[in-house]
Amino acid sequence: MNKEKIMELYARHVSSGKVEMYKKYDIALVPHKRRGVFLYDITGKRYINCHCNGGVFNLGHRNKKIMDAVKKAMQRYDIGNHHLISQPKAMLAQKLAATMPHGLNQVVYGVSGGEAIDTAIKLARAVTGRPNIISAIGGYHGHTGLALATGDEKFKKPFEPLAPGFIQVPFNDVEAMRAAVDEHTAAVILETIPATLGIVVPHKDYFKEVLKICHSHGALLIMDEVQTGFGRTGKLWGFEHFDVVPDIVVLGKGMSGGIYPITATVYKEDYAFFFKENPFIHISTFGGSEIGCFAAMAVLDMCDSTLLNNVNEMTDYFTKKLSMLSSQYPKASFTVRGLGLMMGLAFNDEMTALFMVKLLFDNGVYVVYSGNDPKVIQFLPPLIITKREADLVIAAVQKSVQALSQ
Ligand SMILES: Cc1ncc(COP(=O)(O)O)c(C=O)c1O
């Protein structure tokens, strides 16, 4: 099928709105062949994926080790049955627990990040017996029921009435958090580095302070590592940078290895009593599919010191080169922010950032801007990117800022 035909069919049966928008800005990418850091449009044009779907493609597209693990698993396993006891689920949970701080060793599996967030919120409400959930203004935790309720008005208004008990406060503001948390608070839920808010890195003590506030009121801290997990920030888990141990951690995206959807809600043993008393109160037919467990185990095996060293080296390289380009082209200047390869390129205004997204697209680099702060381009290269591939990205950025300056 040619590109026109696919787009016509997609518009007719899946999303006419998306097709219209991509056509309008001439940024329609219909992925065909894909491998490593590269994604090819059906016309053959090559892109370097510096969006990575928020971390789904941390290990690149169609990573051989993940594919091999899944192929091998398919010789013996299938989705499995969530009613039954499962060896792959037990093995993966043991592996996940071994990577977490002491006590964070209980795992509930899901299919999507939103589902895993819903599970975290359900658990927090169940173990505290309290209603309120506090999240960040401009944060993003997904579009399922409870996850949606944590988000901004623009996403949830058409779907009202939503679950009650959700309160938003500004991110990275300890005093606002102190004023919001009380004896009705079940949990505070925060992304370690909110991507949709514009890759905002909070100050070093923020999470420690929030945890103190939570615990002094008997509330829990849930950290959403859906994007920051699995090495993205240069450590396995983003919260490790902040010297904090959350009560519940939510994992998604990169856990799939880009091959098989699987997510997890990891929580402290202290709260295991709830599901012990109610083992069938939370069900997910496809959650923690056994094939997916093998994909996730292979992902964890790959998130070793070699990968993390590459992330840290590439972070330094990109930061240096991108900052140089920014000062070389003052008309298109931007600041580079983030932690590890969870990077944001913050431009002076939204229009410049939008032009830059388009120019980068034309020059073969796929990125998106932050939905709740469009002057920031989310820059998330695959964690396996080599220096040579990074140079291709930097050359495309140079071409784009040059064009932008003229
Ligand atoms: C930080 C964060 N949390 C949760 C989600 C929801 O994940 P999913 O789309 O898999 O439901 C996303 C998705 O983009 C996300 O970025």
Tab-separated table of C-alpha atoms and ligand atoms in Angstrom:
chain	number	residue	atom	x	y	z
A	1	MET	CA	0.000	0.000	0.000
A	2	ASN	CA	1.368	3.450	-0.778
A	3	LYS	CA	1.507	6.309	1.736
A	4	GLU	CA	-1.525	8.152	0.336
A	5	LYS	CA	-3.666	5.019	0.521
A	6	ILE	CA	-2.582	4.216	4.094
A	7	MET	CA	-3.328	7.755	5.205
A	8	GLU	CA	-6.718	7.682	3.516
A	9	LEU	CA	-7.603	4.375	5.197
A	10	TYR	CA	-6.310	5.585	8.554
A	11	ALA	CA	-8.317	8.783	8.257
A	12	ARG	CA	-11.436	6.828	7.318
A	13	HIS	CA	-11.287	4.283	10.142
A	14	VAL	CA	-8.827	5.335	12.835
A	15	SER	CA	-8.239	9.076	13.133
A	16	SER	CA	-9.154	11.658	10.529
A	17	GLY	CA	-8.018	14.388	12.945
A	18	LYS	CA	-4.455	13.099	13.125
A	19	VAL	CA	-4.156	12.711	9.377
A	20	GLU	CA	-5.500	16.217	8.786
A	21	MET	CA	-3.065	17.731	11.263
A	22	TYR	CA	0.017	15.901	9.979
A	23	LYS	CA	-0.907	16.769	6.398
A	24	LYS	CA	-1.436	20.429	7.267
A	25	TYR	CA	2.105	20.774	8.625
A	26	ASP	CA	3.571	18.304	6.162
A	27	ILE	CA	4.961	16.118	8.932
A	28	ALA	CA	3.257	12.819	8.173
A	29	LEU	CA	5.508	9.926	9.150
A	30	VAL	CA	4.210	6.434	8.413
A	31	PRO	CA	6.775	4.091	9.960
A	32	HIS	CA	7.755	1.150	7.818
A	33	LYS	CA	11.204	-0.363	8.276
A	34	ARG	CA	12.787	0.317	11.664
A	35	ARG	CA	16.043	-0.717	13.286
A	36	GLY	CA	18.170	0.599	16.146
A	37	VAL	CA	17.929	4.379	16.341
A	38	PHE	CA	16.410	4.596	12.863
A	39	LEU	CA	12.821	4.760	11.742
A	40	TYR	CA	12.012	4.782	8.019
A	41	ASP	CA	8.959	6.366	6.526
A	42	ILE	CA	7.117	4.181	4.033
A	43	THR	CA	8.573	6.367	1.279
A	44	GLY	CA	12.056	5.321	2.447
A	45	LYS	CA	13.026	8.586	4.152
A	46	ARG	CA	15.131	7.908	7.253
A	47	TYR	CA	14.607	9.477	10.661
A	48	ILE	CA	16.574	9.186	13.890
A	49	ASN	CA	14.041	8.632	16.625
A	50	CYS	CA	14.746	11.224	19.316
A	51	HIS	CA	11.271	10.925	20.784
A	52	CYS	CA	11.407	7.169	21.399
A	53	ASN	CA	7.742	7.295	22.392
A	54	GLY	CA	8.783	8.567	25.804
A	55	GLY	CA	11.160	5.667	26.408
A	56	VAL	CA	9.457	2.727	24.689
A	57	PHE	CA	12.422	2.604	22.313
A	58	ASN	CA	15.150	3.219	24.900
A	59	LEU	CA	16.986	0.206	23.482
A	60	GLY	CA	16.274	1.154	19.889
A	61	HIS	CA	13.814	-0.368	17.470
A	62	ARG	CA	13.587	-4.157	17.209
A	63	ASN	CA	16.468	-4.721	19.579
A	64	LYS	CA	17.908	-8.136	18.776
A	65	LYS	CA	18.338	-9.248	22.386
A	66	ILE	CA	14.734	-8.390	23.213
A	67	MET	CA	13.471	-10.036	20.017
A	68	ASP	CA	15.485	-13.181	20.781
A	69	ALA	CA	14.130	-13.332	24.346
A	70	VAL	CA	10.558	-12.975	23.077
A	71	LYS	CA	11.052	-15.512	20.259
A	72	LYS	CA	12.469	-18.010	22.748
A	73	ALA	CA	9.601	-17.410	25.177
A	74	MET	CA	7.092	-17.970	22.377
A	75	GLN	CA	8.339	-21.520	21.950
A	76	ARG	CA	6.901	-22.402	25.371
A	77	TYR	CA	4.701	-19.620	26.682
A	78	ASP	CA	1.717	-17.449	25.818
A	79	ILE	CA	-0.106	-14.658	27.619
A	80	GLY	CA	-0.720	-16.860	30.635
A	81	ASN	CA	-3.707	-16.765	32.958
A	82	HIS	CA	-3.945	-14.067	35.601
A	83	HIS	CA	-5.908	-16.386	37.922
A	84	LEU	CA	-2.969	-18.753	38.186
A	85	ILE	CA	0.496	-18.738	39.664
A	86	SER	CA	3.152	-17.916	37.106
A	87	GLN	CA	6.874	-18.627	36.982
A	88	PRO	CA	7.734	-15.771	34.548
A	89	LYS	CA	5.763	-13.262	36.678
A	90	ALA	CA	7.521	-14.460	39.837
A	91	MET	CA	10.954	-14.361	38.165
A	92	LEU	CA	10.467	-10.853	36.773
A	93	ALA	CA	9.152	-9.571	40.120
A	94	GLN	CA	12.222	-10.969	41.881
A	95	LYS	CA	14.469	-9.272	39.319
A	96	LEU	CA	12.651	-5.941	39.651
A	97	ALA	CA	12.742	-6.101	43.451
A	98	ALA	CA	16.508	-6.711	43.335
A	99	THR	CA	16.986	-3.378	41.512
A	100	MET	CA	14.853	-1.372	43.962
A	101	PRO	CA	15.705	0.034	47.394
A	102	HIS	CA	15.053	-2.229	50.344
A	103	GLY	CA	11.366	-2.992	50.935
A	104	LEU	CA	10.112	-2.011	47.471
A	105	ASN	CA	9.535	-5.618	46.509
A	106	GLN	CA	5.845	-6.142	45.689
A	107	VAL	CA	4.695	-6.053	42.065
A	108	VAL	CA	1.326	-5.714	40.344
A	109	TYR	CA	1.534	-6.004	36.561
A	110	GLY	CA	-0.401	-4.077	33.959
A	111	VAL	CA	-0.592	-3.526	30.219
A	112	SER	CA	-0.401	0.272	30.020
A	113	GLY	CA	1.189	3.028	32.075
A	114	GLY	CA	-2.227	4.516	32.831
A	115	GLU	CA	-3.430	1.198	34.181
A	116	ALA	CA	-0.363	0.915	36.422
A	117	ILE	CA	-1.010	4.467	37.709
A	118	ASP	CA	-4.645	3.542	38.417
A	119	THR	CA	-3.387	0.545	40.391
A	120	ALA	CA	-1.034	2.751	42.418
A	121	ILE	CA	-3.858	5.161	43.257
A	122	LYS	CA	-6.238	2.322	44.140
A	123	LEU	CA	-3.632	0.813	46.447
A	124	ALA	CA	-2.883	4.154	48.147
A	125	ARG	CA	-6.576	4.777	48.785
A	126	ALA	CA	-7.130	1.226	49.987
A	127	VAL	CA	-4.247	1.095	52.470
A	128	THR	CA	-4.769	4.593	53.893
A	129	GLY	CA	-8.572	4.559	53.784
A	130	ARG	CA	-8.382	8.166	52.525
A	131	PRO	CA	-9.759	9.814	49.374
A	132	ASN	CA	-7.406	12.557	48.206
A	133	ILE	CA	-4.688	12.333	45.593
A	134	ILE	CA	-2.400	15.294	44.962
A	135	SER	CA	-0.635	15.697	41.612
A	136	ALA	CA	1.285	18.406	39.767
A	137	ILE	CA	-0.309	21.040	37.560
A	138	GLY	CA	0.831	20.264	34.017
A	139	GLY	CA	1.917	16.744	34.938
A	140	TYR	CA	0.847	13.695	32.995
A	141	HIS	CA	0.090	10.188	34.210
A	142	GLY	CA	-2.054	8.755	31.419
A	143	HIS	CA	-5.604	8.790	30.143
A	144	THR	CA	-7.279	5.925	31.992
A	145	GLY	CA	-9.827	6.619	34.770
A	146	LEU	CA	-7.853	7.604	37.867
A	147	ALA	CA	-4.730	8.602	35.917
A	148	LEU	CA	-6.846	11.018	33.851
A	149	ALA	CA	-8.257	12.526	37.030
A	150	THR	CA	-4.726	13.533	38.135
A	151	GLY	CA	-4.239	15.618	34.981
A	152	ASP	CA	-5.119	19.042	33.633
A	153	GLU	CA	-8.605	20.346	32.810
A	154	LYS	CA	-8.067	20.361	29.041
A	155	PHE	CA	-7.795	16.562	28.951
A	156	LYS	CA	-10.523	15.702	31.408
A	157	LYS	CA	-13.281	18.289	30.994
A	158	PRO	CA	-15.170	16.445	28.190
A	159	PHE	CA	-15.222	13.258	30.254
A	160	GLU	CA	-16.763	14.593	33.438
A	161	PRO	CA	-17.967	13.512	35.900
A	162	LEU	CA	-14.625	12.038	36.934
A	163	ALA	CA	-13.657	10.413	40.207
A	164	PRO	CA	-13.591	12.999	43.004
A	165	GLY	CA	-10.708	13.646	45.405
A	166	PHE	CA	-8.052	14.981	42.999
A	167	ILE	CA	-6.091	18.133	43.773
A	168	GLN	CA	-3.289	19.739	41.731
A	169	VAL	CA	-0.419	21.888	43.004
A	170	PRO	CA	2.535	23.531	41.207
A	171	PHE	CA	5.480	21.176	40.659
A	172	ASN	CA	8.747	21.790	42.495
A	173	ASP	CA	7.036	23.940	45.134
A	174	VAL	CA	7.461	22.476	48.610
A	175	GLU	CA	5.310	25.078	50.350
A	176	ALA	CA	2.385	24.480	47.980
A	177	MET	CA	2.678	20.773	48.750
A	178	ARG	CA	2.834	21.431	52.485
A	179	ALA	CA	-0.352	23.465	52.254
A	180	ALA	CA	-2.171	20.775	50.251
A	181	VAL	CA	-1.352	17.568	52.155
A	182	ASP	CA	-3.540	16.808	55.177
A	183	GLU	CA	-5.220	13.939	56.996
A	184	HIS	CA	-7.456	13.290	53.965
A	185	THR	CA	-4.514	12.736	51.623
A	186	ALA	CA	-3.983	9.160	50.456
A	187	ALA	CA	-1.011	9.948	48.227
A	188	VAL	CA	0.992	12.469	46.327
A	189	ILE	CA	1.790	11.332	42.800
A	190	LEU	CA	4.609	12.934	40.817
A	191	GLU	CA	6.684	12.196	37.749
A	192	THR	CA	10.374	12.220	38.614
A	193	ILE	CA	10.930	14.583	35.672
A	194	PRO	CA	7.632	15.690	34.143
A	195	ALA	CA	7.998	15.416	30.371
A	196	THR	CA	4.704	17.008	29.358
A	197	LEU	CA	5.461	19.945	31.655
A	198	GLY	CA	8.686	20.569	29.693
A	199	ILE	CA	11.341	18.241	31.177
A	200	VAL	CA	11.482	20.124	34.452
A	201	VAL	CA	14.186	18.870	36.820
A	202	PRO	CA	13.111	19.659	40.388
A	203	HIS	CA	15.595	20.914	42.956
A	204	LYS	CA	17.690	18.262	44.652
A	205	ASP	CA	15.696	18.130	47.911
A	206	TYR	CA	12.202	18.425	46.464
A	207	PHE	CA	11.208	14.770	46.654
A	208	LYS	CA	12.854	14.323	50.067
A	209	GLU	CA	10.798	17.236	51.385
A	210	VAL	CA	7.615	15.938	49.744
A	211	LEU	CA	8.203	12.489	51.236
A	212	LYS	CA	8.662	14.034	54.693
A	213	ILE	CA	5.405	15.984	54.307
A	214	CYS	CA	3.580	12.848	53.109
A	215	HIS	CA	4.822	10.646	55.921
A	216	SER	CA	4.181	13.233	58.603
A	217	HIS	CA	0.507	13.088	57.539
A	218	GLY	CA	0.335	9.322	56.978
A	219	ALA	CA	0.148	9.716	53.177
A	220	LEU	CA	2.137	7.840	50.514
A	221	LEU	CA	4.480	9.105	47.810
A	222	ILE	CA	3.940	7.560	44.362
A	223	MET	CA	6.669	8.243	41.813
A	224	ASP	CA	5.853	7.852	38.139
A	225	GLU	CA	8.934	6.437	36.422
A	226	VAL	CA	7.088	5.555	33.211
A	227	GLN	CA	9.450	7.799	31.226
A	228	THR	CA	12.404	8.168	33.592
A	229	GLY	CA	12.807	4.461	34.375
A	230	PHE	CA	15.121	1.864	32.827
A	231	GLY	CA	18.235	4.020	32.505
A	232	ARG	CA	16.837	7.101	30.788
A	233	THR	CA	18.374	9.520	33.320
A	234	GLY	CA	21.759	7.793	33.560
A	235	LYS	CA	20.740	5.774	36.613
A	236	LEU	CA	18.444	2.775	36.436
A	237	TRP	CA	15.659	4.655	38.258
A	238	GLY	CA	15.317	8.424	38.076
A	239	PHE	CA	14.447	8.749	41.783
A	240	GLU	CA	17.967	7.502	42.636
A	241	HIS	CA	19.257	10.989	41.756
A	242	PHE	CA	17.182	12.480	44.570
A	243	ASP	CA	18.174	10.281	47.495
A	244	VAL	CA	14.575	9.287	48.120
A	245	VAL	CA	12.694	5.995	48.454
A	246	PRO	CA	9.103	6.329	47.266
A	247	ASP	CA	6.321	4.141	48.666
A	248	ILE	CA	5.091	3.148	45.215
A	249	VAL	CA	6.926	3.286	41.868
A	250	VAL	CA	5.165	3.046	38.508
A	251	LEU	CA	7.000	1.552	35.525
A	252	GLY	CA	5.981	1.375	31.867
A	253	LYS	CA	7.156	2.251	28.370
A	254	GLY	CA	10.805	1.071	28.330
A	255	MET	CA	9.850	-2.054	30.253
A	256	SER	CA	8.409	-3.392	26.990
A	257	GLY	CA	11.734	-3.272	25.167
A	258	GLY	CA	9.612	-1.783	22.385
A	259	ILE	CA	8.362	-5.264	21.581
A	260	TYR	CA	5.725	-6.456	24.048
A	261	PRO	CA	3.567	-4.191	26.246
A	262	ILE	CA	4.014	-4.691	29.962
A	263	THR	CA	3.942	-2.289	32.927
A	264	ALA	CA	4.261	-2.581	36.688
A	265	THR	CA	3.289	-0.963	39.954
A	266	VAL	CA	6.025	-1.728	42.466
A	267	TYR	CA	5.184	-1.042	46.100
A	268	LYS	CA	6.538	-1.451	49.604
A	269	GLU	CA	6.079	-4.692	51.479
A	270	ASP	CA	4.386	-2.690	54.281
A	271	TYR	CA	1.302	-2.419	52.067
A	272	ALA	CA	1.205	-6.043	50.939
A	273	PHE	CA	-1.492	-6.804	53.515
A	274	PHE	CA	-4.174	-5.282	51.302
A	275	PHE	CA	-3.784	-7.663	48.355
A	276	LYS	CA	-3.040	-10.542	50.746
A	277	GLU	CA	-6.515	-10.102	52.195
A	278	ASN	CA	-8.060	-9.421	48.748
A	279	PRO	CA	-6.049	-11.361	46.154
A	280	PHE	CA	-8.738	-11.085	43.439
A	281	ILE	CA	-9.818	-7.476	44.003
A	282	HIS	CA	-7.648	-6.110	41.197
A	283	ILE	CA	-7.678	-7.933	37.865
A	284	SER	CA	-5.869	-7.412	34.571
A	285	THR	CA	-6.330	-10.215	32.054
A	286	PHE	CA	-3.334	-9.254	29.933
A	287	GLY	CA	-1.342	-7.543	32.705
A	288	GLY	CA	2.090	-9.109	33.027
A	289	SER	CA	1.637	-11.378	30.052
A	290	GLU	CA	4.179	-14.180	30.347
A	291	ILE	CA	5.737	-13.356	26.970
A	292	GLY	CA	5.995	-9.735	28.111
A	293	CYS	CA	7.743	-10.853	31.318
A	294	PHE	CA	10.571	-12.270	29.192
A	295	ALA	CA	10.833	-9.012	27.233
A	296	ALA	CA	11.067	-7.075	30.515
A	297	MET	CA	13.659	-9.460	31.974
A	298	ALA	CA	15.787	-8.986	28.868
A	299	VAL	CA	15.386	-5.201	29.230
A	300	LEU	CA	16.616	-5.365	32.839
A	301	ASP	CA	19.593	-7.494	31.759
A	302	MET	CA	20.477	-4.855	29.176
A	303	CYS	CA	20.213	-1.965	31.649
A	304	ASP	CA	23.718	-2.687	32.946
A	305	SER	CA	26.690	-0.432	33.645
A	306	THR	CA	27.662	-0.452	29.945
A	307	LEU	CA	24.309	1.034	28.968
A	308	LEU	CA	24.316	3.535	31.845
A	309	ASN	CA	27.877	4.602	30.987
A	310	ASN	CA	26.791	5.174	27.404
A	311	VAL	CA	23.841	7.271	28.592
A	312	ASN	CA	26.143	9.411	30.734
A	313	GLU	CA	28.770	9.801	27.999
A	314	MET	CA	26.161	10.670	25.386
A	315	THR	CA	24.521	13.119	27.799
A	316	ASP	CA	27.803	15.015	28.152
A	317	TYR	CA	28.393	14.887	24.414
A	318	PHE	CA	24.924	16.127	23.446
A	319	THR	CA	24.904	18.800	26.157
A	320	LYS	CA	28.246	20.179	25.024
A	321	LYS	CA	27.487	20.099	21.287
A	322	LEU	CA	23.916	21.380	21.575
A	323	SER	CA	24.904	24.205	23.921
A	324	MET	CA	27.623	25.210	21.445
A	325	LEU	CA	25.090	25.341	18.623
A	326	SER	CA	22.762	27.435	20.738
A	327	SER	CA	25.437	30.062	21.367
A	328	GLN	CA	26.575	29.948	17.728
A	329	TYR	CA	23.055	30.797	16.490
A	330	PRO	CA	21.676	33.376	18.957
A	331	LYS	CA	18.513	33.983	16.920
A	332	ALA	CA	17.541	30.377	17.518
A	333	SER	CA	19.065	30.049	20.959
A	334	PHE	CA	17.800	27.484	23.440
A	335	THR	CA	18.843	26.025	26.758
A	336	VAL	CA	19.497	22.344	27.258
A	337	ARG	CA	17.966	20.892	30.400
A	338	GLY	CA	17.222	17.505	31.896
A	339	LEU	CA	18.919	14.574	33.554
A	340	GLY	CA	20.782	12.048	31.454
A	341	LEU	CA	19.153	11.562	28.070
A	342	MET	CA	15.830	12.833	29.419
A	343	MET	CA	16.535	16.168	27.770
A	344	GLY	CA	14.557	19.249	26.907
A	345	LEU	CA	15.555	21.971	24.476
A	346	ALA	CA	13.879	25.093	25.842
A	347	PHE	CA	13.415	27.842	23.244
A	348	ASN	CA	12.431	31.443	23.958
A	349	ASP	CA	8.955	31.075	22.505
A	350	GLU	CA	6.521	28.436	21.279
A	351	MET	CA	6.628	29.451	17.613
A	352	THR	CA	10.401	28.979	17.391
A	353	ALA	CA	10.125	25.556	19.032
A	354	LEU	CA	7.355	24.495	16.643
A	355	PHE	CA	9.388	25.604	13.624
A	356	MET	CA	12.326	23.685	15.022
A	357	VAL	CA	10.252	20.480	15.329
A	358	LYS	CA	9.302	20.856	11.667
A	359	LEU	CA	12.865	21.669	10.543
A	360	LEU	CA	14.266	18.726	12.453
A	361	PHE	CA	11.621	16.526	10.870
A	362	ASP	CA	12.630	17.736	7.413
A	363	ASN	CA	16.268	17.065	8.348
A	364	GLY	CA	15.561	13.499	9.478
A	365	VAL	CA	15.219	13.779	13.262
A	366	TYR	CA	11.902	12.940	14.874
A	367	VAL	CA	11.048	14.874	18.050
A	368	VAL	CA	7.924	16.279	19.689
A	369	TYR	CA	7.324	19.321	21.876
A	370	SER	CA	5.980	19.235	25.435
A	371	GLY	CA	2.173	19.381	25.429
A	372	ASN	CA	1.969	21.589	28.512
A	373	ASP	CA	4.925	23.808	27.582
A	374	PRO	CA	5.271	23.894	23.804
A	375	LYS	CA	8.396	26.042	23.861
A	376	VAL	CA	10.275	22.948	25.050
A	377	ILE	CA	11.246	20.197	22.608
A	378	GLN	CA	11.465	16.793	24.263
A	379	PHE	CA	14.802	15.353	23.230
A	380	LEU	CA	14.972	11.661	24.136
A	381	PRO	CA	17.451	9.798	21.916
A	382	PRO	CA	17.670	6.018	22.254
A	383	LEU	CA	19.957	5.043	25.149
A	384	ILE	CA	22.000	2.843	22.826
A	385	ILE	CA	22.876	5.734	20.511
A	386	THR	CA	26.520	5.774	19.393
A	387	LYS	CA	28.738	8.826	18.995
A	388	ARG	CA	28.521	8.440	15.241
A	389	GLU	CA	24.726	8.438	15.324
A	390	ALA	CA	24.767	11.343	17.778
A	391	ASP	CA	26.838	13.284	15.239
A	392	LEU	CA	24.110	12.744	12.641
A	393	VAL	CA	21.584	14.210	15.067
A	394	ILE	CA	23.842	17.153	15.880
A	395	ALA	CA	24.396	17.852	12.174
A	396	ALA	CA	20.619	17.907	11.676
A	397	VAL	CA	20.196	20.261	14.639
A	398	GLN	CA	22.875	22.537	13.176
A	399	LYS	CA	21.139	22.609	9.802
A	400	SER	CA	17.841	23.360	11.488
A	401	VAL	CA	19.067	26.196	13.739
A	402	GLN	CA	20.908	27.652	10.761
A	403	ALA	CA	17.657	27.700	8.766
A	404	LEU	CA	15.779	29.031	11.758
A	405	SER	CA	18.250	31.917	12.102
A	406	GLN	CA	17.753	33.081	8.532
B	1	LIG	C1	4.952	9.916	32.754
B	1	LIG	C2	3.866	9.088	32.153
B	1	LIG	N1	3.066	8.382	32.965
B	1	LIG	C3	2.081	7.613	32.482
B	1	LIG	C4	1.844	7.522	31.128
B	1	LIG	C5	0.735	6.665	30.608
B	1	LIG	O1	1.217	5.564	29.931
B	1	LIG	P1	0.331	4.804	28.833
B	1	LIG	O2	0.204	5.700	27.642
B	1	LIG	O3	1.108	3.557	28.570
B	1	LIG	O4	-0.993	4.530	29.472
B	1	LIG	C6	2.663	8.230	30.248
B	1	LIG	C7	2.447	8.161	28.791
B	1	LIG	O5	2.929	8.916	28.002
B	1	LIG	C8	3.700	9.034	30.766
B	1	LIG	O6	4.491	9.746	29.973
